[in-house]
Amino acid sequence: MRISEINIYQYDLPVVGGSYRMAKTTVSVLDTTIVEIVTESGIKGYGETCPVGPVYQPHHAPGARSALQEMAPHLIGTDALQLNCVYDAMDAALNGHAYAKAAVDIALWDIMGKVYGARVCDLLGGARHEQVPSYYAIGVAEPDEAANIAKEKQAQGYRRLQIKVGGRSPEIDIEAIHKVHAVLQPGVKLAVDANRGWTTRDALNISLACRRLPLVLEQPCNTFEEVAAIRHQVPHPIYLDENTENLGVVLRAVCKRICDGFGLKVTRLGGLTPMRTVGGICSVAGLPITCDDAWGGDIIAAACTHIGATVESRLLEGVWLAAPYIDGHYDPENGIRIENGTIRVPTGPGLGIEPDTSIWGKPALSFG
Ligand code: 0XW
Ligand code: MG
């Protein structure tokens, strides 16, 4: 089934409440890129890639569109159902840029689902859950404010919280971690995410100051090497997030046991296809994962939910969505929602959402 047309949309997703703060960046509007792939039989698939600003990881929203512009002409005429061949065509046209290729990958899984009458999670090996747990990320906030948000989110049903730290004095981070921990209900998990913002010195001091608190340290330092250096000196489990830029890094981390789990991002790895491989590796290694992305609307939310549905319960820590920070949905009816801290896996074929494309205006780029 040949690809006859590719449309690329640009859309701004404003952050509800004004801004979202992490150790190295604060964002208030997210520039998202949506890829619409049309086949000769008229079936359409949708993919999306939305960096959370230009600093979070080496991804750039206009860069994603430039990469897609480079690749798209080479994809017209390829068979949408032959994912491997489309990958070959993308790699032959452009080296790297996995986060842009991811949008094409997601759109092709959507098309496959629509053609075969199956959900993406079922094509990926089968849904292990019809509802997946989500978790809430509390942006960098004053300690009392973070604790209040933690209480509010638990009351809404979340059973896992992530607090953002870093970019300020370690003493305030220590206080925030203790205050949030103090309001945790029994069984609620806590991840402390420095988003690469701590030096190894800060990570050691903060972890030791919180040594009695059960929590996970997510991406405490900037590089893989820094995390490896503190790995056996801190009392807490460590999850890697931003450093897992490709399958090779994941393999290295697993083989060297640099971490105890991963915060994964669908687009960073290059789409649902590499995510499935990483999921399999983590399953063999017994390492828990979260299925996330940096940001994005209903398309990314659906992709994260479908892959999350395929992960064993013992290893699925949660599926993170930007939905609570976004006003409205691309698909007002089937848009992905968090209810009582969980997400219902879509039931329709493909990603299970039918976006109202008029929301995005005219395509920024069209091919075919
Ligand atoms: C909480 N997230 C999954 C979404 C934000 O964009 C950052 C990210 C993380 O864990 O670093
Ligand atoms: Mg993280």
JSON list of C-alpha atoms and ligand atoms in Angstrom, two decimals, residues 20 22 52 56 135-137 162 164 193 195 218-219 241-242 263-265 290 292-295 320 325, ligand 1:
[
{"chain": "A", "resi": 20, "resn": "TYR", "atom": "CA", "xyz": [6.46, 23.87, 33.45]},
{"chain": "A", "resi": 22, "resn": "MET", "atom": "CA", "xyz": [12.69, 21.62, 35.10]},
{"chain": "A", "resi": 52, "resn": "VAL", "atom": "CA", "xyz": [9.90, 19.85, 25.60]},
{"chain": "A", "resi": 56, "resn": "TYR", "atom": "CA", "xyz": [15.78, 19.17, 27.57]},
{"chain": "A", "resi": 135, "resn": "TYR", "atom": "CA", "xyz": [2.12, 9.16, 37.03]},
{"chain": "A", "resi": 136, "resn": "TYR", "atom": "CA", "xyz": [2.20, 12.88, 37.63]},
{"chain": "A", "resi": 137, "resn": "ALA", "atom": "CA", "xyz": [5.30, 15.06, 37.23]},
{"chain": "A", "resi": 162, "resn": "GLN", "atom": "CA", "xyz": [7.70, 12.36, 40.12]},
{"chain": "A", "resi": 164, "resn": "LYS", "atom": "CA", "xyz": [11.43, 17.75, 39.51]},
{"chain": "A", "resi": 193, "resn": "ASP", "atom": "CA", "xyz": [14.03, 13.71, 38.70]},
{"chain": "A", "resi": 195, "resn": "ASN", "atom": "CA", "xyz": [16.80, 16.14, 34.64]},
{"chain": "A", "resi": 218, "resn": "GLU", "atom": "CA", "xyz": [15.95, 9.74, 37.87]},
{"chain": "A", "resi": 219, "resn": "GLN", "atom": "CA", "xyz": [18.67, 11.11, 35.61]},
{"chain": "A", "resi": 241, "resn": "ASP", "atom": "CA", "xyz": [16.17, 8.98, 31.16]},
{"chain": "A", "resi": 242, "resn": "GLU", "atom": "CA", "xyz": [17.78, 11.63, 28.93]},
{"chain": "A", "resi": 263, "resn": "GLY", "atom": "CA", "xyz": [12.36, 6.59, 31.96]},
{"chain": "A", "resi": 264, "resn": "LEU", "atom": "CA", "xyz": [11.91, 5.93, 28.26]},
{"chain": "A", "resi": 265, "resn": "LYS", "atom": "CA", "xyz": [10.79, 8.31, 25.54]},
{"chain": "A", "resi": 290, "resn": "THR", "atom": "CA", "xyz": [8.08, 4.25, 32.30]},
{"chain": "A", "resi": 292, "resn": "ASP", "atom": "CA", "xyz": [6.74, 8.48, 28.17]},
{"chain": "A", "resi": 293, "resn": "ASP", "atom": "CA", "xyz": [7.57, 11.19, 25.80]},
{"chain": "A", "resi": 294, "resn": "ALA", "atom": "CA", "xyz": [8.98, 14.66, 26.27]},
{"chain": "A", "resi": 295, "resn": "TRP", "atom": "CA", "xyz": [5.63, 16.28, 25.42]},
{"chain": "A", "resi": 320, "resn": "TRP", "atom": "CA", "xyz": [3.31, 9.76, 31.44]},
{"chain": "A", "resi": 325, "resn": "TYR", "atom": "CA", "xyz": [-1.01, 20.30, 31.19]},
{"chain": "B", "resi": 1, "resn": "0XW", "atom": "C1", "xyz": [8.03, 13.93, 33.07]},
{"chain": "B", "resi": 1, "resn": "0XW", "atom": "N1", "xyz": [8.53, 13.72, 31.72]},
{"chain": "B", "resi": 1, "resn": "0XW", "atom": "C2", "xyz": [8.21, 12.38, 31.29]},
{"chain": "B", "resi": 1, "resn": "0XW", "atom": "C3", "xyz": [7.88, 14.74, 30.84]},
{"chain": "B", "resi": 1, "resn": "0XW", "atom": "C4", "xyz": [8.76, 15.93, 30.76]},
{"chain": "B", "resi": 1, "resn": "0XW", "atom": "O1", "xyz": [8.83, 16.45, 29.53]},
{"chain": "B", "resi": 1, "resn": "0XW", "atom": "C5", "xyz": [10.11, 15.46, 31.22]},
{"chain": "B", "resi": 1, "resn": "0XW", "atom": "C6", "xyz": [9.98, 14.02, 31.45]},
{"chain": "B", "resi": 1, "resn": "0XW", "atom": "C7", "xyz": [11.01, 13.41, 32.35]},
{"chain": "B", "resi": 1, "resn": "0XW", "atom": "O2", "xyz": [10.75, 12.45, 33.10]},
{"chain": "B", "resi": 1, "resn": "0XW", "atom": "O3", "xyz": [12.16, 13.86, 32.33]}
]
